[in-house]
CSV table of C-alpha atoms and ligand atoms in Angstrom, one decimal:
chain,number,residue,atom,x,y,z
A,67,UNK,CA,-26.0,1.1,18.8
A,68,UNK,CA,-25.4,0.8,15.1
A,69,UNK,CA,-22.0,0.4,13.6
A,70,UNK,CA,-21.7,4.1,12.7
A,71,UNK,CA,-22.7,5.3,16.0
A,72,UNK,CA,-19.7,3.8,17.8
A,73,UNK,CA,-17.7,6.1,19.9
A,74,UNK,CA,-14.9,7.6,17.8
A,75,UNK,CA,-12.6,7.7,20.9
A,76,UNK,CA,-12.6,3.9,20.9
A,77,UNK,CA,-11.7,3.6,17.3
A,78,UNK,CA,-8.2,2.3,16.7
A,79,UNK,CA,-6.0,4.3,14.4
A,80,UNK,CA,-4.7,3.0,11.1
A,81,UNK,CA,-1.9,4.3,9.1
A,82,UNK,CA,-0.8,3.0,5.7
A,83,UNK,CA,1.3,4.3,2.8
A,84,UNK,CA,1.7,3.6,-0.9
A,85,UNK,CA,4.4,4.8,-3.2
A,86,UNK,CA,3.3,6.9,-6.2
A,87,UNK,CA,5.1,4.7,-8.7
A,88,UNK,CA,2.8,5.5,-11.7
A,89,UNK,CA,-0.5,3.8,-12.3
A,90,UNK,CA,-1.4,1.2,-9.7
A,91,UNK,CA,-1.8,-2.4,-10.6
A,92,UNK,CA,-4.6,-4.8,-9.9
A,93,UNK,CA,-2.3,-6.3,-7.3
A,94,UNK,CA,-2.0,-2.9,-5.5
A,95,UNK,CA,-5.8,-2.6,-5.7
A,96,UNK,CA,-6.6,-6.0,-4.3
A,97,UNK,CA,-3.7,-6.1,-1.8
A,98,UNK,CA,-4.0,-2.6,-0.4
A,99,UNK,CA,-6.3,0.1,-1.8
A,100,UNK,CA,-9.5,-1.9,-1.8
A,101,UNK,CA,-9.0,-2.8,1.8
A,102,UNK,CA,-8.2,0.8,2.8
A,103,UNK,CA,-11.6,1.8,1.6
A,104,UNK,CA,-13.3,-0.9,3.7
A,105,UNK,CA,-11.4,-0.1,6.9
A,106,UNK,CA,-12.7,3.5,7.0
A,107,UNK,CA,-15.9,2.8,8.9
A,108,UNK,CA,-14.3,0.8,11.7
A,109,UNK,CA,-11.1,2.7,12.2
A,110,UNK,CA,-9.7,6.2,12.2
A,111,UNK,CA,-7.6,6.1,9.1
A,112,UNK,CA,-4.6,8.0,7.8
A,113,UNK,CA,-3.6,7.2,4.2
A,114,UNK,CA,-0.3,8.5,2.9
A,115,UNK,CA,1.3,8.8,-0.5
A,116,UNK,CA,4.9,8.0,0.2
A,117,UNK,CA,6.6,10.3,-2.2
A,118,UNK,CA,9.8,10.6,-0.1
A,119,UNK,CA,10.2,6.8,-0.1
A,120,UNK,CA,9.9,6.9,-3.9
A,121,UNK,CA,13.1,9.1,-4.0
A,122,UNK,CA,15.2,6.1,-2.8
A,123,UNK,CA,15.2,5.1,-6.5
A,124,UNK,CA,15.8,7.5,-9.3
A,125,UNK,CA,12.7,9.4,-10.4
A,126,UNK,CA,12.0,11.7,-13.3
A,127,UNK,CA,10.9,14.8,-11.4
A,128,UNK,CA,7.9,15.8,-13.6
A,129,UNK,CA,6.7,12.2,-13.6
A,130,UNK,CA,6.9,11.9,-9.8
A,131,UNK,CA,4.9,15.0,-9.5
A,132,UNK,CA,2.2,13.7,-11.9
A,133,UNK,CA,2.2,10.3,-10.3
A,134,UNK,CA,1.6,11.8,-6.9
A,135,UNK,CA,-1.5,13.5,-8.0
A,136,UNK,CA,-2.6,10.5,-10.0
A,137,UNK,CA,-2.2,8.3,-6.9
A,138,UNK,CA,-4.4,10.7,-5.0
A,139,UNK,CA,-7.1,10.6,-7.7
A,140,UNK,CA,-7.0,6.8,-7.8
A,141,UNK,CA,-7.3,6.5,-4.0
A,142,UNK,CA,-10.3,8.8,-4.1
A,143,UNK,CA,-11.8,6.9,-7.1
A,144,UNK,CA,-11.3,3.6,-5.2
A,145,UNK,CA,-13.4,4.9,-2.3
A,146,UNK,CA,-11.1,6.7,0.1
A,147,UNK,CA,-13.4,9.3,1.6
A,148,UNK,CA,-11.7,12.5,2.7
A,149,UNK,CA,-14.6,13.3,5.0
A,150,UNK,CA,-13.8,10.1,6.9
A,151,UNK,CA,-10.1,9.6,6.5
A,152,UNK,CA,-7.0,11.8,6.3
A,153,UNK,CA,-5.4,11.5,2.9
A,154,UNK,CA,-2.1,13.2,2.5
A,155,UNK,CA,1.3,13.3,0.8
A,156,UNK,CA,4.3,12.4,2.9
A,157,UNK,CA,6.5,15.3,1.9
A,158,UNK,CA,3.6,17.7,2.8
A,159,UNK,CA,4.1,16.8,6.5
A,160,UNK,CA,7.8,17.8,7.3
A,161,UNK,CA,7.6,16.3,10.7
A,162,UNK,CA,8.0,12.8,9.1
A,163,UNK,CA,11.6,13.7,8.1
A,164,UNK,CA,12.3,15.3,11.5
A,165,UNK,CA,11.3,12.1,13.3
A,166,UNK,CA,13.2,10.1,10.6
A,167,UNK,CA,16.4,11.7,11.8
A,168,UNK,CA,15.7,10.9,15.4
A,169,UNK,CA,14.9,7.4,14.6
A,170,UNK,CA,18.0,7.0,12.4
A,171,UNK,CA,20.0,7.9,15.4
A,172,UNK,CA,18.2,5.1,17.3
A,173,UNK,CA,18.5,2.4,14.6
A,174,UNK,CA,21.6,0.3,14.4
A,175,UNK,CA,23.7,-0.2,11.3
A,176,UNK,CA,23.4,-4.0,11.8
A,177,UNK,CA,19.6,-3.9,11.9
A,178,UNK,CA,19.3,-1.8,8.8
A,179,UNK,CA,21.8,-4.0,7.0
A,180,UNK,CA,19.6,-7.1,7.6
A,181,UNK,CA,16.6,-5.7,5.8
A,182,UNK,CA,15.9,-7.9,2.8
A,183,UNK,CA,14.3,-5.1,0.8
A,184,UNK,CA,17.6,-3.1,1.2
A,185,UNK,CA,19.5,-6.2,0.0
A,186,UNK,CA,17.2,-6.8,-2.9
A,187,UNK,CA,17.1,-3.2,-4.1
A,188,UNK,CA,20.8,-2.8,-3.7
A,189,UNK,CA,21.3,-5.8,-6.0
A,190,UNK,CA,18.8,-4.4,-8.4
A,191,UNK,CA,20.3,-0.9,-8.6
A,192,UNK,CA,24.0,-1.4,-7.9
A,193,UNK,CA,24.8,2.0,-9.3
A,194,UNK,CA,22.6,3.8,-6.7
A,195,UNK,CA,22.9,2.2,-3.3
A,196,UNK,CA,22.1,5.5,-1.5
A,197,UNK,CA,21.8,6.4,2.2
A,198,UNK,CA,18.0,6.9,1.8
A,199,UNK,CA,17.6,3.3,0.6
A,200,UNK,CA,19.5,2.1,3.7
A,201,UNK,CA,17.5,4.2,6.2
A,202,UNK,CA,14.2,3.7,4.4
A,203,UNK,CA,12.8,1.7,7.3
A,204,UNK,CA,13.5,4.5,9.8
A,205,UNK,CA,11.4,6.9,7.6
A,206,UNK,CA,8.7,4.2,7.5
A,207,UNK,CA,8.9,3.9,11.3
A,208,UNK,CA,8.6,7.6,11.5
A,209,UNK,CA,5.4,7.5,9.3
A,210,UNK,CA,3.8,5.0,11.7
A,211,UNK,CA,5.1,6.1,15.1
A,212,UNK,CA,4.4,9.9,14.6
A,213,UNK,CA,0.7,9.2,14.6
A,214,UNK,CA,0.7,6.5,17.3
A,215,UNK,CA,-0.9,4.2,14.8
A,216,UNK,CA,-2.3,1.0,16.3
A,217,UNK,CA,-2.6,-1.0,13.1
A,218,UNK,CA,-0.6,-0.9,9.9
A,219,UNK,CA,-2.0,-2.7,6.9
A,220,UNK,CA,1.0,-3.8,4.9
A,221,UNK,CA,1.9,-6.5,2.4
A,222,UNK,CA,4.1,-9.4,3.3
A,223,UNK,CA,7.2,-7.6,1.8
A,224,UNK,CA,6.9,-4.8,4.4
A,225,UNK,CA,6.5,-6.9,7.6
A,226,UNK,CA,10.2,-6.8,8.3
A,227,UNK,CA,10.1,-3.0,8.2
A,228,UNK,CA,7.1,-3.0,10.6
A,229,UNK,CA,9.0,-5.2,12.9
A,230,UNK,CA,11.9,-2.8,12.9
A,231,UNK,CA,9.5,0.0,13.7
A,232,UNK,CA,8.5,-1.9,16.8
A,233,UNK,CA,12.1,-2.5,17.8
A,234,UNK,CA,13.0,1.1,17.4
A,235,UNK,CA,9.8,2.3,19.2
A,236,UNK,CA,10.6,-0.1,22.1
A,237,UNK,CA,14.2,1.1,22.3
A,238,UNK,CA,13.2,4.7,22.3
A,239,UNK,CA,10.5,4.1,25.0
A,240,UNK,CA,13.0,2.3,27.2
A,241,UNK,CA,15.8,4.8,26.7
A,242,UNK,CA,13.7,7.9,27.3
A,243,UNK,CA,10.1,7.2,28.6
A,244,UNK,CA,7.0,5.7,27.1
A,245,UNK,CA,6.3,7.8,24.0
A,246,UNK,CA,5.3,5.6,21.1
A,247,UNK,CA,2.4,3.0,20.8
A,248,UNK,CA,3.5,-0.4,19.6
A,249,UNK,CA,2.1,-0.7,16.1
A,250,UNK,CA,0.7,-4.1,14.9
A,251,UNK,CA,0.5,-5.4,11.4
A,252,UNK,CA,-2.9,-5.7,9.8
A,253,UNK,CA,-2.8,-8.4,7.3
A,254,UNK,CA,-5.9,-9.3,5.4
A,255,UNK,CA,-6.6,-13.0,4.8
A,256,UNK,CA,-7.4,-13.6,1.2
A,257,UNK,CA,-6.2,-11.7,-1.8
A,258,UNK,CA,-3.2,-10.2,0.0
A,259,UNK,CA,-0.9,-11.2,-2.8
A,260,UNK,CA,-1.8,-11.3,-6.5
A,261,UNK,CA,0.7,-13.0,-8.7
A,262,UNK,CA,2.1,-12.2,-12.1
A,263,UNK,CA,0.0,-13.4,-15.0
A,264,UNK,CA,3.2,-14.5,-16.8
A,265,UNK,CA,5.0,-16.1,-13.9
A,266,UNK,CA,2.5,-17.0,-11.2
A,267,UNK,CA,5.3,-17.8,-8.7
A,268,UNK,CA,6.2,-14.0,-8.7
A,269,UNK,CA,4.2,-11.2,-7.2
A,270,UNK,CA,2.4,-9.0,-9.8
A,271,UNK,CA,4.6,-5.9,-10.2
A,272,UNK,CA,4.7,-2.9,-12.4
A,273,UNK,CA,8.4,-3.1,-12.6
A,274,UNK,CA,8.1,-6.3,-14.5
A,275,UNK,CA,9.4,-5.6,-18.1
A,276,UNK,CA,6.6,-7.7,-19.5
A,277,UNK,CA,3.4,-5.6,-19.6
A,278,UNK,CA,1.3,-8.8,-20.0
A,279,UNK,CA,2.3,-9.8,-16.4
A,280,UNK,CA,0.2,-7.1,-14.8
A,281,UNK,CA,-3.2,-5.5,-15.1
A,282,UNK,CA,-3.1,-1.7,-14.6
A,283,UNK,CA,-6.0,0.0,-12.9
A,284,UNK,CA,-6.6,2.0,-16.1
A,285,UNK,CA,-6.2,-0.7,-18.6
A,286,UNK,CA,-9.3,-0.8,-20.9
A,287,UNK,CA,-11.6,-3.8,-21.2
A,288,UNK,CA,-10.0,-5.2,-24.3
A,289,UNK,CA,-6.5,-5.0,-22.8
A,290,UNK,CA,-7.7,-6.6,-19.6
A,291,UNK,CA,-9.3,-9.5,-21.4
A,292,UNK,CA,-6.4,-10.0,-23.7
A,293,UNK,CA,-3.9,-10.1,-20.8
A,294,UNK,CA,-6.1,-12.7,-18.9
A,295,UNK,CA,-6.4,-14.8,-22.1
A,296,UNK,CA,-2.6,-14.9,-22.3
A,297,UNK,CA,-2.2,-15.7,-18.6
A,298,UNK,CA,0.2,-18.6,-18.0
A,299,UNK,CA,-1.6,-21.6,-16.5
A,300,UNK,CA,-0.9,-25.3,-16.8
A,301,UNK,CA,-1.9,-28.1,-19.2
A,302,UNK,CA,-4.3,-30.2,-17.3
A,303,UNK,CA,-7.3,-28.2,-18.3
A,304,UNK,CA,-9.2,-28.4,-15.0
A,305,UNK,CA,-10.3,-25.3,-13.1
A,306,UNK,CA,-9.3,-26.4,-9.6
A,307,UNK,CA,-7.7,-24.6,-6.7
A,308,UNK,CA,-4.2,-25.9,-5.8
A,309,UNK,CA,-1.8,-23.1,-5.1
A,310,UNK,CA,1.3,-25.3,-5.1
A,311,UNK,CA,0.6,-27.4,-8.2
A,312,UNK,CA,-1.6,-25.0,-10.2
A,313,UNK,CA,-0.4,-21.5,-9.2
A,314,UNK,CA,-1.6,-19.8,-12.4
A,315,UNK,CA,-5.2,-21.1,-12.2
A,316,UNK,CA,-5.3,-20.6,-8.5
A,317,UNK,CA,-4.2,-17.0,-8.9
A,318,UNK,CA,-7.0,-16.4,-11.4
A,319,UNK,CA,-9.5,-18.1,-9.1
A,320,UNK,CA,-8.4,-15.8,-6.3
A,321,UNK,CA,-9.0,-12.8,-8.5
A,322,UNK,CA,-12.4,-14.2,-9.7
A,323,UNK,CA,-13.4,-14.9,-6.1
A,324,UNK,CA,-12.6,-11.3,-5.1
A,325,UNK,CA,-14.7,-9.7,-7.8
A,326,UNK,CA,-17.6,-12.2,-7.9
A,327,UNK,CA,-17.7,-13.3,-4.3
A,328,UNK,CA,-18.0,-16.9,-5.4
A,329,UNK,CA,-15.9,-19.3,-3.3
A,330,UNK,CA,-13.4,-21.8,-4.8
A,331,UNK,CA,-15.9,-24.7,-4.8
A,332,UNK,CA,-18.5,-22.7,-6.6
A,333,UNK,CA,-15.9,-21.6,-9.2
A,334,UNK,CA,-14.8,-25.2,-9.7
A,335,UNK,CA,-18.4,-26.2,-10.3
A,336,UNK,CA,-19.1,-23.3,-12.6
A,337,UNK,CA,-16.3,-24.2,-14.9
A,338,UNK,CA,-16.4,-28.0,-14.6
A,339,UNK,CA,-16.1,-29.5,-18.1
A,340,UNK,CA,-15.3,-26.1,-19.6
A,341,UNK,CA,-11.9,-25.1,-20.9
A,342,UNK,CA,-9.5,-22.6,-19.5
A,343,UNK,CA,-10.4,-20.1,-22.2
A,344,UNK,CA,-14.0,-19.8,-21.0
A,345,UNK,CA,-12.7,-19.3,-17.4
A,346,UNK,CA,-10.1,-16.7,-18.4
A,347,UNK,CA,-12.7,-14.8,-20.4
A,348,UNK,CA,-15.0,-14.8,-17.3
A,349,UNK,CA,-12.2,-13.5,-15.1
A,350,UNK,CA,-11.3,-10.8,-17.6
A,351,UNK,CA,-14.9,-9.7,-17.8
A,352,UNK,CA,-15.4,-9.7,-14.1
A,353,UNK,CA,-12.3,-7.6,-13.5
A,354,UNK,CA,-13.1,-5.2,-16.4
A,355,UNK,CA,-16.6,-4.7,-15.1
A,356,UNK,CA,-15.4,-4.1,-11.6
A,357,UNK,CA,-12.8,-1.6,-12.7
A,358,UNK,CA,-15.0,0.4,-15.1
A,359,UNK,CA,-16.7,2.6,-12.4
A,360,UNK,CA,-13.4,3.2,-10.7
A,361,UNK,CA,-11.9,4.2,-14.0
A,362,UNK,CA,-14.8,6.6,-14.6
A,363,UNK,CA,-14.3,8.2,-11.2
A,364,UNK,CA,-10.5,8.4,-11.7
A,365,UNK,CA,-10.9,10.3,-14.9
A,366,UNK,CA,-13.3,12.7,-13.2
A,367,UNK,CA,-10.9,13.4,-10.3
A,368,UNK,CA,-8.0,13.8,-12.6
A,369,UNK,CA,-9.9,16.4,-14.6
A,370,UNK,CA,-10.5,18.3,-11.3
A,371,UNK,CA,-7.0,18.9,-10.0
A,372,UNK,CA,-8.2,21.8,-7.9
A,373,UNK,CA,-10.4,19.4,-5.9
A,374,UNK,CA,-7.7,16.8,-5.5
A,375,UNK,CA,-5.2,19.4,-4.4
A,376,UNK,CA,-7.7,20.8,-1.8
A,377,UNK,CA,-8.2,17.3,-0.4
A,378,UNK,CA,-4.4,16.9,-0.1
A,379,UNK,CA,-4.0,20.3,1.5
A,380,UNK,CA,-6.6,19.6,4.0
A,381,UNK,CA,-5.2,16.2,4.7
A,382,UNK,CA,-1.7,17.6,5.2
A,383,UNK,CA,-3.1,20.2,7.7
A,384,UNK,CA,-4.8,17.5,9.7
A,385,UNK,CA,-1.9,15.2,9.7
A,386,UNK,CA,0.6,18.0,10.5
A,387,UNK,CA,-1.4,18.9,13.6
A,388,UNK,CA,-1.1,15.4,15.0
A,389,UNK,CA,2.5,14.9,13.8
A,390,UNK,CA,3.8,18.2,15.2
A,391,UNK,CA,2.4,17.5,18.6
A,392,UNK,CA,4.4,14.2,18.6
A,393,UNK,CA,7.5,16.0,17.4
A,394,UNK,CA,7.7,18.5,20.1
A,395,UNK,CA,7.3,15.7,22.6
A,396,UNK,CA,10.1,13.8,21.0
A,397,UNK,CA,12.4,16.8,20.7
A,398,UNK,CA,12.0,17.5,24.3
A,399,UNK,CA,12.6,14.0,25.4
A,400,UNK,CA,15.9,13.6,23.5
A,401,UNK,CA,17.2,16.9,24.9
A,402,UNK,CA,16.9,19.3,22.0
A,403,UNK,CA,16.7,22.9,23.4
A,404,UNK,CA,13.2,24.4,22.8
A,405,UNK,CA,13.0,28.1,23.2
B,224,LIG,N1,7.2,1.1,2.2
B,224,LIG,C1,5.8,0.9,1.8
B,224,LIG,C2,5.7,0.2,0.5
B,224,LIG,O1,6.5,0.4,-0.3
B,224,LIG,C3,5.1,2.2,1.7
B,224,LIG,C4,5.0,2.9,3.1
B,224,LIG,C5,5.8,4.0,3.4
B,224,LIG,C6,4.3,2.5,4.2
B,224,LIG,N2,5.5,4.4,4.7
B,224,LIG,C7,4.6,3.5,5.2
B,224,LIG,C8,3.4,1.5,4.5
B,224,LIG,C9,4.1,3.4,6.5
B,224,LIG,C10,2.8,1.4,5.7
B,224,LIG,C11,3.2,2.3,6.7
B,224,LIG,O2,4.8,-0.5,0.3
């Protein structure tokens, strides 16, 4: 039996989400989106644009709306295939917020208070420590549990939230009766975390005020090469992988490895006796060449809003069907009157 003849029933279900916070970075692409596309053949995948989670920090309404469609266009451009996977927007499936409430009532103040993301974000936005920020993990648990997802691809920064989803699922199952699957994290080995080009000890993030610290998915070739040329490295001039001592060069080597398939040893050989500037140029070119076709597709999807919206509508319908079934089960179990 060939790989694509495998029985669908046996396929595990994957759910993941990404916030529509403007153009994605190379870090988002390497750490999440690229893998989402790869998982489609082996799993039954649901991919969600987490617009409700985005509201936990202040948004400009028109921008959030635009970013949501742009996120969908980028996911399609990066290879998410709506014929294979369910691609949808979180707020288009109201059942997520319904389950969110039930799970809020089954999450403890102490548990939510211990979430490091809550603590970090509260410190970052002291003027807007809102209830949604606090109960963020309960909504994320709802996203996952409402589909009985088996596997949840998440970055390191979300593993604590995933653990809370398991705690809450377990509590609910024990209190009522077995209802939710226990979701597992799905962490890919390499390239899970791409670091800032300016401070390689920090994660690459679009919220960094220095635009040279990140590559955006729609940066043009010149910009990409310029940013890599300026990347902070070290002064010993040898292209060698050593994440602790040479975090800048090691980060660039990871990126080069991902786009060329060359392993660390091969990269070290290729640039033996050459300076950092040759290496940085090569990394920049490899990234620009890899992103070019995605950028082309992205422009094409963005120009065809009707198609993108149809994909999202279809995705929301399919997701709602699954989510609503779970919701009526849950409402019944907790004792809400159904007439
Ligand atoms: N909180 C995730 C992030 O910011 C996005 C997200 C929302 C998510 N719901 C999810 C990820 C469910 C995985 C599963 O990265």
